[in-house]
PDB file of C-alpha atoms in Angstrom:
ATOM      1  CA  UNK W  24     -11.363 -16.820 136.002  1.00  0.00           C
ATOM      2  CA  UNK W  25     -11.776 -13.028 136.039  1.00  0.00           C
ATOM      3  CA  UNK W  26      -9.349 -12.637 138.926  1.00  0.00           C
ATOM      4  CA  UNK W  27      -6.809 -14.949 137.344  1.00  0.00           C
ATOM      5  CA  UNK W  28      -4.742 -14.385 134.225  1.00  0.00           C
ATOM      6  CA  UNK W  29      -3.977 -16.345 131.072  1.00  0.00           C
ATOM      7  CA  UNK W  30      -0.686 -15.966 129.212  1.00  0.00           C
ATOM      8  CA  UNK W  31      -0.385 -16.825 125.538  1.00  0.00           C
ATOM      9  CA  UNK W  32       3.152 -17.214 124.198  1.00  0.00           C
ATOM     10  CA  UNK W  33       3.053 -17.102 120.371  1.00  0.00           C
ATOM     11  CA  UNK W  34       5.885 -19.609 120.030  1.00  0.00           C
ATOM     12  CA  UNK W  35       6.201 -23.311 120.849  1.00  0.00           C
ATOM     13  CA  UNK W  36       7.148 -24.181 124.413  1.00  0.00           C
ATOM     14  CA  UNK W  37      10.689 -25.153 123.348  1.00  0.00           C
ATOM     15  CA  UNK W  38      11.084 -21.695 121.718  1.00  0.00           C
ATOM     16  CA  UNK W  39       9.580 -19.665 124.561  1.00  0.00           C
ATOM     17  CA  UNK W  40      12.727 -18.830 126.523  1.00  0.00           C
ATOM     18  CA  UNK W  41      11.906 -16.839 129.652  1.00  0.00           C
ATOM     19  CA  UNK W  42       8.376 -16.191 128.375  1.00  0.00           C
ATOM     20  CA  UNK W  43       7.629 -19.810 129.258  1.00  0.00           C
ATOM     21  CA  UNK W  44       8.577 -19.322 132.913  1.00  0.00           C
ATOM     22  CA  UNK W  45       7.390 -15.768 133.680  1.00  0.00           C
ATOM     23  CA  UNK W  46       3.903 -17.002 134.572  1.00  0.00           C
ATOM     24  CA  UNK W  47       5.428 -19.551 136.969  1.00  0.00           C
ATOM     25  CA  UNK W  48       7.507 -16.796 138.574  1.00  0.00           C
ATOM     26  CA  UNK W  49       4.397 -14.694 139.103  1.00  0.00           C
ATOM     27  CA  UNK W  50       2.634 -17.704 140.652  1.00  0.00           C
ATOM     28  CA  UNK W  51       5.517 -18.150 143.116  1.00  0.00           C
ATOM     29  CA  UNK W  52       5.313 -14.442 144.000  1.00  0.00           C
ATOM     30  CA  UNK W  53       1.515 -14.189 144.191  1.00  0.00           C
ATOM     31  CA  UNK W  54       1.354 -14.192 147.996  1.00  0.00           C
ATOM     32  CA  UNK W  55       3.399 -10.968 147.859  1.00  0.00           C
ATOM     33  CA  UNK W  56       0.878  -9.295 145.544  1.00  0.00           C
ATOM     34  CA  UNK W  57      -2.365  -7.472 146.188  1.00  0.00           C
ATOM     35  CA  UNK W  58      -4.637  -9.582 143.964  1.00  0.00           C
ATOM     36  CA  UNK W  59      -3.056 -13.035 144.521  1.00  0.00           C
ATOM     37  CA  UNK W  60      -3.676 -13.989 140.887  1.00  0.00           C
ATOM     38  CA  UNK W  61      -2.958 -17.397 139.418  1.00  0.00           C
ATOM     39  CA  UNK W  62      -1.315 -17.328 135.987  1.00  0.00           C
ATOM     40  CA  UNK W  63      -1.823 -20.107 133.397  1.00  0.00           C
ATOM     41  CA  UNK W  64       0.518 -20.198 130.401  1.00  0.00           C
ATOM     42  CA  UNK W  65      -0.349 -21.565 126.959  1.00  0.00           C
ATOM     43  CA  UNK W  66       1.984 -21.863 123.989  1.00  0.00           C
ATOM     44  CA  UNK W  67       1.500 -22.005 120.239  1.00  0.00           C
ATOM     45  CA  UNK W  68       1.905 -25.792 120.424  1.00  0.00           C
ATOM     46  CA  UNK W  69      -0.480 -26.263 123.374  1.00  0.00           C
ATOM     47  CA  UNK W  70      -3.032 -28.830 122.229  1.00  0.00           C
ATOM     48  CA  UNK W  71      -6.588 -27.839 121.451  1.00  0.00           C
ATOM     49  CA  UNK W  72      -8.230 -24.452 121.882  1.00  0.00           C
ATOM     50  CA  UNK W  73      -7.282 -23.358 125.405  1.00  0.00           C
ATOM     51  CA  UNK W  74      -8.349 -19.727 124.881  1.00  0.00           C
ATOM     52  CA  UNK W  75     -11.949 -20.914 124.431  1.00  0.00           C
ATOM     53  CA  UNK W  76     -11.971 -21.589 128.189  1.00  0.00           C
ATOM     54  CA  UNK W  77     -11.081 -18.009 129.159  1.00  0.00           C
ATOM     55  CA  UNK W  78     -13.843 -16.182 131.016  1.00  0.00           C
ATOM     56  CA  UNK W  79     -16.096 -13.799 129.151  1.00  0.00           C
ATOM     57  CA  UNK W  80     -16.311 -10.977 131.715  1.00  0.00           C
ATOM     58  CA  UNK W  81     -14.903  -7.522 131.211  1.00  0.00           C
ATOM     59  CA  UNK W  82     -12.228  -8.194 133.844  1.00  0.00           C
ATOM     60  CA  UNK W  83     -10.854 -11.259 132.009  1.00  0.00           C
ATOM     61  CA  UNK W  84      -7.406 -10.822 130.500  1.00  0.00           C
ATOM     62  CA  UNK W  85      -5.253 -12.717 128.056  1.00  0.00           C
ATOM     63  CA  UNK W  86      -1.627 -11.578 128.224  1.00  0.00           C
ATOM     64  CA  UNK W  87       0.615 -11.920 125.161  1.00  0.00           C
ATOM     65  CA  UNK W  88       4.292 -12.318 126.074  1.00  0.00           C
ATOM     66  CA  UNK W  89       6.859 -11.133 123.540  1.00  0.00           C
ATOM     67  CA  UNK W  90       9.580  -8.555 122.962  1.00  0.00           C
ATOM     68  CA  UNK W  91       8.897  -5.196 121.336  1.00  0.00           C
ATOM     69  CA  UNK W  92      10.894  -2.268 120.049  1.00  0.00           C
ATOM     70  CA  UNK W  93      10.949   1.454 120.895  1.00  0.00           C
ATOM     71  CA  UNK W  94       9.212   3.971 118.626  1.00  0.00           C
ATOM     72  CA  UNK W  95      10.922   4.526 115.298  1.00  0.00           C
ATOM     73  CA  UNK W  96      11.625   0.830 114.756  1.00  0.00           C
ATOM     74  CA  UNK W  97       9.451  -1.844 113.095  1.00  0.00           C
ATOM     75  CA  UNK W  98       6.584  -2.280 115.539  1.00  0.00           C
ATOM     76  CA  UNK W  99       4.534  -4.548 113.268  1.00  0.00           C
ATOM     77  CA  UNK W 100       5.984  -7.646 114.953  1.00  0.00           C
ATOM     78  CA  UNK W 101       6.657  -9.131 118.348  1.00  0.00           C
ATOM     79  CA  UNK W 102      10.012 -10.760 118.805  1.00  0.00           C
ATOM     80  CA  UNK W 103      10.941 -14.073 120.454  1.00  0.00           C
ATOM     81  CA  UNK W 104      13.178 -14.584 123.456  1.00  0.00           C
ATOM     82  CA  UNK W 105      15.372 -17.128 121.631  1.00  0.00           C
ATOM     83  CA  UNK W 106      17.325 -16.707 118.403  1.00  0.00           C
ATOM     84  CA  UNK W 107      15.954 -19.871 116.776  1.00  0.00           C
ATOM     85  CA  UNK W 108      12.363 -18.581 116.617  1.00  0.00           C
ATOM     86  CA  UNK W 109      10.983 -16.106 114.093  1.00  0.00           C
ATOM     87  CA  UNK W 110       9.216 -12.833 114.916  1.00  0.00           C
ATOM     88  CA  UNK W 111       5.421 -12.887 114.787  1.00  0.00           C
ATOM     89  CA  UNK W 112       3.500 -10.228 112.850  1.00  0.00           C
ATOM     90  CA  UNK W 113       0.280  -8.631 114.070  1.00  0.00           C
ATOM     91  CA  UNK W 114      -1.685 -10.631 111.465  1.00  0.00           C
ATOM     92  CA  UNK W 115       0.005 -13.898 112.473  1.00  0.00           C
ATOM     93  CA  UNK W 116      -0.714 -13.178 116.143  1.00  0.00           C
ATOM     94  CA  UNK W 117      -4.396 -12.591 115.378  1.00  0.00           C
ATOM     95  CA  UNK W 118      -4.439 -15.875 113.418  1.00  0.00           C
ATOM     96  CA  UNK W 119      -2.914 -17.678 116.405  1.00  0.00           C
ATOM     97  CA  UNK W 120      -5.420 -16.221 118.889  1.00  0.00           C
ATOM     98  CA  UNK W 121      -8.315 -17.329 116.692  1.00  0.00           C
ATOM     99  CA  UNK W 122      -6.756 -20.767 116.117  1.00  0.00           C
ATOM    100  CA  UNK W 123      -6.327 -21.223 119.876  1.00  0.00           C
ATOM    101  CA  UNK W 124     -10.015 -20.580 120.496  1.00  0.00           C
ATOM    102  CA  UNK W 125     -10.507 -16.866 121.198  1.00  0.00           C
ATOM    103  CA  UNK W 126     -14.281 -16.417 121.157  1.00  0.00           C
ATOM    104  CA  UNK W 127     -15.830 -13.600 119.150  1.00  0.00           C
ATOM    105  CA  UNK W 128     -17.934 -12.646 122.167  1.00  0.00           C
ATOM    106  CA  UNK W 129     -14.839 -12.268 124.387  1.00  0.00           C
ATOM    107  CA  UNK W 130     -15.296  -8.961 126.237  1.00  0.00           C
ATOM    108  CA  UNK W 131     -12.138  -9.026 128.296  1.00  0.00           C
ATOM    109  CA  UNK W 132      -8.855  -7.374 127.414  1.00  0.00           C
ATOM    110  CA  UNK W 133      -5.946  -8.737 125.438  1.00  0.00           C
ATOM    111  CA  UNK W 134      -2.843  -7.337 127.098  1.00  0.00           C
ATOM    112  CA  UNK W 135       0.325  -6.976 125.039  1.00  0.00           C
ATOM    113  CA  UNK W 136       3.010  -7.662 127.631  1.00  0.00           C
ATOM    114  CA  UNK W 137       5.350  -6.515 124.899  1.00  0.00           C
ATOM    115  CA  UNK W 138       7.714  -3.626 125.491  1.00  0.00           C
ATOM    116  CA  UNK W 139       6.577  -0.342 123.890  1.00  0.00           C
ATOM    117  CA  UNK W 140       3.353  -1.974 122.607  1.00  0.00           C
ATOM    118  CA  UNK W 141       1.348   1.155 123.448  1.00  0.00           C
ATOM    119  CA  UNK W 142       3.666   3.526 121.569  1.00  0.00           C
ATOM    120  CA  UNK W 143       3.942   4.319 117.871  1.00  0.00           C
ATOM    121  CA  UNK W 144       1.627   5.513 115.120  1.00  0.00           C
ATOM    122  CA  UNK W 145      -0.178   3.213 115.242  1.00  0.00           C
ATOM    123  CA  UNK W 146       1.080   1.216 118.198  1.00  0.00           C
ATOM    124  CA  UNK W 147       1.465  -2.570 118.105  1.00  0.00           C
ATOM    125  CA  UNK W 148      -1.560  -2.890 120.411  1.00  0.00           C
ATOM    126  CA  UNK W 149      -3.665  -0.621 118.172  1.00  0.00           C
ATOM    127  CA  UNK W 150      -2.662  -2.642 115.110  1.00  0.00           C
ATOM    128  CA  UNK W 151      -3.726  -5.856 116.871  1.00  0.00           C
ATOM    129  CA  UNK W 152      -7.036  -4.286 117.963  1.00  0.00           C
ATOM    130  CA  UNK W 153      -7.745  -3.263 114.359  1.00  0.00           C
ATOM    131  CA  UNK W 154      -6.808  -6.700 113.014  1.00  0.00           C
ATOM    132  CA  UNK W 155      -9.101  -8.446 115.482  1.00  0.00           C
ATOM    133  CA  UNK W 156     -11.914  -5.972 114.795  1.00  0.00           C
ATOM    134  CA  UNK W 157     -11.675  -6.728 111.051  1.00  0.00           C
ATOM    135  CA  UNK W 158     -12.364 -10.348 112.042  1.00  0.00           C
ATOM    136  CA  UNK W 159     -15.409  -9.477 114.134  1.00  0.00           C
ATOM    137  CA  UNK W 160     -13.872  -9.108 117.618  1.00  0.00           C
ATOM    138  CA  UNK W 161     -14.693  -6.066 119.758  1.00  0.00           C
ATOM    139  CA  UNK W 162     -12.419  -6.674 122.756  1.00  0.00           C
ATOM    140  CA  UNK W 163      -9.929  -4.070 123.916  1.00  0.00           C
ATOM    141  CA  UNK W 164      -6.205  -4.546 123.385  1.00  0.00           C
ATOM    142  CA  UNK W 165      -3.895  -2.975 125.955  1.00  0.00           C
ATOM    143  CA  UNK W 166      -0.366  -1.769 125.290  1.00  0.00           C
ATOM    144  CA  UNK W 167       2.373  -0.344 127.496  1.00  0.00           C
ATOM    145  CA  UNK W 168       4.142   3.028 127.199  1.00  0.00           C
ATOM    146  CA  UNK W 169       7.618   1.664 127.798  1.00  0.00           C
ATOM    147  CA  UNK W 170       9.538  -1.499 128.646  1.00  0.00           C
ATOM    148  CA  UNK W 171       7.299  -3.848 130.654  1.00  0.00           C
ATOM    149  CA  UNK W 172       8.631  -6.018 133.456  1.00  0.00           C
ATOM    150  CA  UNK W 173       5.834  -8.619 133.270  1.00  0.00           C
ATOM    151  CA  UNK W 174       6.508 -10.361 136.589  1.00  0.00           C
ATOM    152  CA  UNK W 175       6.000  -9.196 140.155  1.00  0.00           C
ATOM    153  CA  UNK W 176       8.954  -7.671 141.987  1.00  0.00           C
ATOM    154  CA  UNK W 177       9.729  -4.843 144.369  1.00  0.00           C
ATOM    155  CA  UNK W 178      11.480  -2.547 141.914  1.00  0.00           C
ATOM    156  CA  UNK W 179      12.744   0.912 142.809  1.00  0.00           C
ATOM    157  CA  UNK W 180       9.391   2.486 141.968  1.00  0.00           C
ATOM    158  CA  UNK W 181       7.535   0.314 144.479  1.00  0.00           C
ATOM    159  CA  UNK W 182      10.287  -0.866 146.824  1.00  0.00           C
ATOM    160  CA  UNK W 183       8.523   0.604 149.849  1.00  0.00           C
ATOM    161  CA  UNK W 184       5.064  -0.666 148.910  1.00  0.00           C
ATOM    162  CA  UNK W 185       3.375  -3.432 150.874  1.00  0.00           C
ATOM    163  CA  UNK W 186       2.917  -5.455 147.661  1.00  0.00           C
ATOM    164  CA  UNK W 187       5.021  -6.382 144.652  1.00  0.00           C
ATOM    165  CA  UNK W 188       3.961  -4.999 141.272  1.00  0.00           C
ATOM    166  CA  UNK W 189       4.551  -5.234 137.557  1.00  0.00           C
ATOM    167  CA  UNK W 190       6.598  -2.236 136.411  1.00  0.00           C
ATOM    168  CA  UNK W 191       7.090  -0.240 133.206  1.00  0.00           C
ATOM    169  CA  UNK W 192      10.238   1.723 132.432  1.00  0.00           C
ATOM    170  CA  UNK W 193       9.081   4.729 130.437  1.00  0.00           C
ATOM    171  CA  UNK W 194      11.141   6.345 127.687  1.00  0.00           C
ATOM    172  CA  UNK W 195      12.404   8.988 130.120  1.00  0.00           C
ATOM    173  CA  UNK W 196      13.871   6.231 132.320  1.00  0.00           C
ATOM    174  CA  UNK W 197      11.305   6.542 135.106  1.00  0.00           C
ATOM    175  CA  UNK W 198       9.862   3.364 136.623  1.00  0.00           C
ATOM    176  CA  UNK W 199       6.126   3.270 137.323  1.00  0.00           C
ATOM    177  CA  UNK W 200       3.496   0.673 138.175  1.00  0.00           C
ATOM    178  CA  UNK W 201       2.257  -0.904 134.965  1.00  0.00           C
ATOM    179  CA  UNK W 202      -1.244   0.486 135.572  1.00  0.00           C
ATOM    180  CA  UNK W 203       0.233   3.991 135.214  1.00  0.00           C
ATOM    181  CA  UNK W 204       1.807   3.330 131.810  1.00  0.00           C
ATOM    182  CA  UNK W 205      -0.799   1.398 129.863  1.00  0.00           C
ATOM    183  CA  UNK W 206      -3.472   2.262 127.346  1.00  0.00           C
ATOM    184  CA  UNK W 207      -6.478   0.393 125.950  1.00  0.00           C
ATOM    185  CA  UNK W 208      -7.053   0.425 122.213  1.00  0.00           C
ATOM    186  CA  UNK W 209     -10.190  -0.447 120.273  1.00  0.00           C
ATOM    187  CA  UNK W 210     -10.262  -1.652 116.696  1.00  0.00           C
ATOM    188  CA  UNK W 211     -13.226   0.490 115.711  1.00  0.00           C
ATOM    189  CA  UNK W 212     -11.434   3.784 116.442  1.00  0.00           C
TER     190      UNK W 212
END
């Protein structure tokens, strides 16, 4: 499972909008990517505790899909892709992850595929790391320093690359590979 990725959408499948299909898009594009990852998507209304099945290794990742806001706005929530769903607070998101089976000994990374989740004082990702740490979790939470394009494409920044990539548009308008605009946060710092 370490090579593959899990997506958690903190809304029901009928409220997910494009977040419900981004994992499928990445699966269709995986032959054009370097790592050839398989993405599995779970929703708030997915039965059982699917996150309990996620691998325990340091390379395991659970991606949270949601919308975020630039610095200076309320970054205590992630926002849905459809108007009929409510935003989810950091505390509610932590509750959902626990409810869906996140193990306390999970050593992988929770990735906020939420625009601007690595920016702010504190950032959305840092707030989530702190909330999980208060509950006894020590995993890292990753945020992005701009608007994340969570699916694989050949954007301007990588149009000449052999492989498709996930891209972040930074505040200055530049487009970079997501690995060049992300930061890991720990709840104990």
